[in-house]
Coordinates of C-alpha atoms in Angstrom, one line a residue:
P91 CA 18.6 -15.4 96.9
Q92 CA 21.5 -16.7 98.9
G93 CA 20.9 -20.0 100.6
E94 CA 18.1 -21.1 98.2
P95 CA 18.7 -23.9 95.7
P96 CA 19.4 -22.6 92.2
V97 CA 16.6 -22.8 89.6
A98 CA 16.2 -22.2 85.9
T99 CA 13.2 -20.2 84.6
V100 CA 11.1 -22.2 82.1
L101 CA 9.3 -20.3 79.3
V102 CA 6.8 -21.7 76.7
P103 CA 7.1 -19.9 73.4
V104 CA 4.3 -19.4 70.9
R105 CA 6.4 -20.5 67.9
E106 CA 8.7 -23.5 67.7
Q107 CA 11.9 -22.6 69.6
R108 CA 14.4 -24.4 71.8
S109 CA 17.0 -22.4 73.6
V110 CA 18.9 -21.8 76.8
T111 CA 20.1 -18.3 77.8
V112 CA 22.5 -17.4 80.5
T113 CA 22.5 -13.8 81.7
W114 CA 24.8 -11.8 84.0
C115 CA 24.6 -8.3 85.3
L116 CA 28.1 -6.9 85.8
P117 CA 29.2 -3.6 87.4
V118 CA 31.0 -0.9 85.4
E119 CA 33.6 0.7 87.6
D120 CA 35.1 3.1 85.1
P121 CA 32.6 3.8 82.3
D122 CA 34.8 6.0 80.3
E123 CA 37.5 3.3 80.1
W124 CA 34.8 0.8 79.1
W125 CA 33.5 2.9 76.3
R126 CA 37.0 3.5 75.0
A127 CA 38.3 -0.1 75.2
K128 CA 35.0 -2.0 74.7
P129 CA 36.0 -5.2 76.6
D130 CA 32.4 -6.4 76.5
S131 CA 32.7 -6.6 72.7
T132 CA 35.7 -8.9 73.0
V133 CA 33.8 -11.2 75.4
V134 CA 30.8 -11.3 73.1
S135 CA 33.1 -12.2 70.2
L136 CA 34.6 -15.0 72.2
L137 CA 31.2 -16.4 73.0
S138 CA 30.0 -16.1 69.4
S139 CA 33.1 -17.4 67.8
R140 CA 32.7 -20.2 65.2
A141 CA 36.5 -20.9 65.2
Q142 CA 38.0 -24.4 65.7
G143 CA 38.1 -25.1 69.5
G144 CA 35.4 -22.7 70.4
L145 CA 32.1 -23.4 72.2
T146 CA 30.0 -23.4 69.0
Q147 CA 32.2 -26.0 67.4
L148 CA 32.1 -28.3 70.5
L149 CA 28.3 -28.2 71.0
K150 CA 27.6 -28.6 67.3
A151 CA 29.9 -31.6 67.0
K152 CA 28.0 -33.2 69.9
G153 CA 24.7 -32.5 68.2
L154 CA 23.5 -30.4 71.1
A155 CA 23.3 -26.9 69.7
S156 CA 22.5 -25.1 66.4
S157 CA 24.0 -21.8 67.4
V158 CA 25.8 -19.9 70.1
D159 CA 25.8 -16.2 70.4
G160 CA 26.7 -13.5 72.9
S161 CA 25.0 -10.1 73.2
I162 CA 24.9 -7.0 75.3
D163 CA 21.3 -6.5 76.3
E164 CA 21.8 -3.3 78.3
F165 CA 24.7 -0.9 78.8
T166 CA 24.7 2.0 81.2
R167 CA 27.4 4.0 83.1
S168 CA 27.0 1.8 86.1
F169 CA 26.3 -1.8 84.8
V170 CA 26.1 -4.0 81.8
V171 CA 23.8 -6.9 81.1
L172 CA 25.5 -9.7 79.1
T173 CA 23.8 -12.8 77.7
A174 CA 24.9 -16.0 76.1
Y175 CA 22.2 -17.4 73.9
I176 CA 22.4 -21.1 72.8
G177 CA 20.0 -22.5 70.2
L178 CA 19.3 -26.1 71.2
T179 CA 18.6 -29.2 69.1
P180 CA 16.0 -31.6 70.5
Q181 CA 18.8 -33.7 72.0
G182 CA 20.4 -30.5 73.4
L183 CA 17.1 -29.7 75.2
Q184 CA 17.1 -33.1 76.8
R185 CA 20.8 -32.6 77.8
W186 CA 20.6 -28.9 78.6
P187 CA 22.6 -29.2 81.9
E188 CA 25.5 -30.6 79.8
V189 CA 25.2 -27.6 77.4
V190 CA 25.3 -25.0 80.3
S191 CA 28.1 -26.9 81.9
A192 CA 30.1 -26.6 78.7
L193 CA 29.5 -22.9 78.7
F194 CA 30.8 -22.5 82.2
S195 CA 33.8 -24.7 81.5
Y196 CA 34.6 -22.5 78.4
L197 CA 34.5 -19.4 80.6
A198 CA 36.6 -21.0 83.3
L199 CA 39.2 -21.9 80.6
L200 CA 39.3 -18.3 79.4
R201 CA 39.8 -17.2 83.0
E202 CA 42.6 -19.7 83.7
E203 CA 44.5 -19.6 80.4
G204 CA 43.8 -15.9 79.5
V205 CA 42.6 -14.5 76.1
P206 CA 45.3 -14.7 73.4
P207 CA 46.7 -11.2 72.4
H208 CA 45.7 -11.6 68.8
V209 CA 42.0 -11.7 69.8
Y210 CA 42.3 -8.1 71.1
A211 CA 44.1 -7.0 67.9
E212 CA 41.5 -8.6 65.6
E213 CA 38.7 -7.0 67.5
R214 CA 40.2 -3.5 67.2
R215 CA 41.0 -4.1 63.5
M216 CA 37.5 -5.4 62.6
R217 CA 36.0 -2.3 64.2
E218 CA 38.4 0.0 62.3
L219 CA 37.4 -1.6 59.0
A220 CA 33.7 -1.5 59.9
F221 CA 34.0 2.2 60.6
A222 CA 36.1 3.0 57.6
F223 CA 33.8 1.2 55.1
A224 CA 30.4 1.8 56.7
E225 CA 27.6 2.6 54.3
P226 CA 26.2 6.1 54.8
A227 CA 23.0 6.0 56.7
P228 CA 20.0 8.2 56.0
P229 CA 20.3 11.4 58.2
S230 CA 17.2 10.7 60.1
S231 CA 18.2 7.1 60.9
F232 CA 21.7 8.2 61.9
V233 CA 20.4 10.9 64.2
Q234 CA 18.0 8.5 65.8
S235 CA 20.7 5.8 66.4
A236 CA 23.4 8.2 67.5
S237 CA 21.2 10.2 70.0
G238 CA 21.0 7.3 72.4
N239 CA 24.8 7.3 72.8
L240 CA 25.4 11.1 73.3
F241 CA 25.5 10.8 77.1
L242 CA 28.1 8.1 76.9
F243 CA 30.8 10.0 75.0
P244 CA 32.4 13.4 74.9
P245 CA 31.3 15.5 71.8
R246 CA 34.6 14.8 69.9
E247 CA 33.7 11.1 70.0
W248 CA 30.1 11.2 69.1
L249 CA 30.7 9.8 65.6
R250 CA 33.5 7.3 66.1
G251 CA 33.2 6.5 69.8
P252 CA 30.4 3.9 69.5
L253 CA 32.3 1.9 66.8
L254 CA 36.1 2.1 67.4
A255 CA 37.9 0.3 70.2
G256 CA 41.1 1.5 71.8
E257 CA 43.9 -0.2 73.7
G258 CA 43.6 -1.4 77.3
A259 CA 40.9 -4.0 77.1
E260 CA 42.9 -6.8 78.6
P261 CA 42.4 -6.0 82.4
L262 CA 38.8 -5.2 81.8
V263 CA 38.1 -8.5 80.0
R264 CA 39.7 -10.3 82.9
S265 CA 37.4 -8.5 85.2
I266 CA 34.4 -9.4 83.1
L267 CA 35.4 -13.1 83.0
E268 CA 35.8 -13.1 86.8
G269 CA 32.1 -12.1 87.0
L270 CA 30.8 -14.7 84.6
T271 CA 30.3 -17.4 87.2
P272 CA 27.5 -20.0 87.7
Q273 CA 26.6 -18.4 91.0
A274 CA 25.9 -15.0 89.4
A275 CA 24.0 -16.3 86.4
V276 CA 20.3 -16.3 85.5
V277 CA 19.4 -19.3 83.4
K278 CA 16.3 -19.4 81.2
L279 CA 15.0 -22.4 79.2
T280 CA 12.6 -21.9 76.3
A281 CA 10.8 -24.7 74.6
R282 CA 7.3 -25.8 73.8
E283 CA 8.2 -29.3 75.2
L284 CA 8.5 -27.8 78.6
A285 CA 4.8 -26.8 78.9
P286 CA 4.1 -29.4 81.7
L287 CA 6.6 -27.5 83.9
A288 CA 5.2 -24.1 83.2
T289 CA 2.6 -24.0 85.9
R290 CA 2.4 -20.3 86.4
V291 CA 0.9 -17.5 84.3
E292 CA 2.4 -14.0 83.9
P293 CA -0.5 -11.6 84.7
V294 CA 0.1 -8.9 82.0
Y295 CA 0.8 -11.0 78.8
S296 CA -0.6 -14.3 80.1
A297 CA 2.6 -16.1 79.2
S298 CA 3.2 -19.5 80.8
Y299 CA 6.3 -20.0 82.8
G300 CA 7.7 -22.1 85.6
E301 CA 10.9 -23.1 87.4
M302 CA 13.2 -26.1 87.1
P303 CA 15.9 -27.0 89.7
I304 CA 19.5 -26.8 88.6
G305 CA 21.6 -29.8 89.6
R306 CA 25.2 -29.9 90.7
E307 CA 26.3 -31.2 87.3
V308 CA 25.8 -27.7 86.0

């Protein structure tokens, strides 16, 4: 809530795991344009990139992370939920504010410098190849996976619409990046080492959780 100090949610997993996730809920103003251009896919690719100069390369070089991935957790005609998932090393868990700060700095750089044109072309081309050379799915599996997208596309796009990306993603990507700010983010830390901070219990699944203040360094 506005006016309250920012906090990160702390979760204690059953199995060995160390991670920090940063999640945003973004509005979708023109859903038909989003489905056609798929700007969210471009942003996810940028977050997940293993290329030189990317976030993954930086955090691995510092010994703070084992993986960096982006994902779309939910997509509707009015909003999209986007998450950056960072697998932490033991050192990365101790220095998690530095890890999250690097993520926000990377997003700020993309906002200021812009996304290179070749990134959009590569995203469209990779989707074209994936569609052209996709292995045929069993009919029952295909119907089950496709049925969830029928309300998103006109009938003529039911087969290719979920896979192919069209032109025009640039302004939509800029709009997404403008929304990926620290102020709008939900931060979650997961590690068994954080058990002393997990002083609350979720009533349904009896999962331990707690909160940790987020300092200005993030």
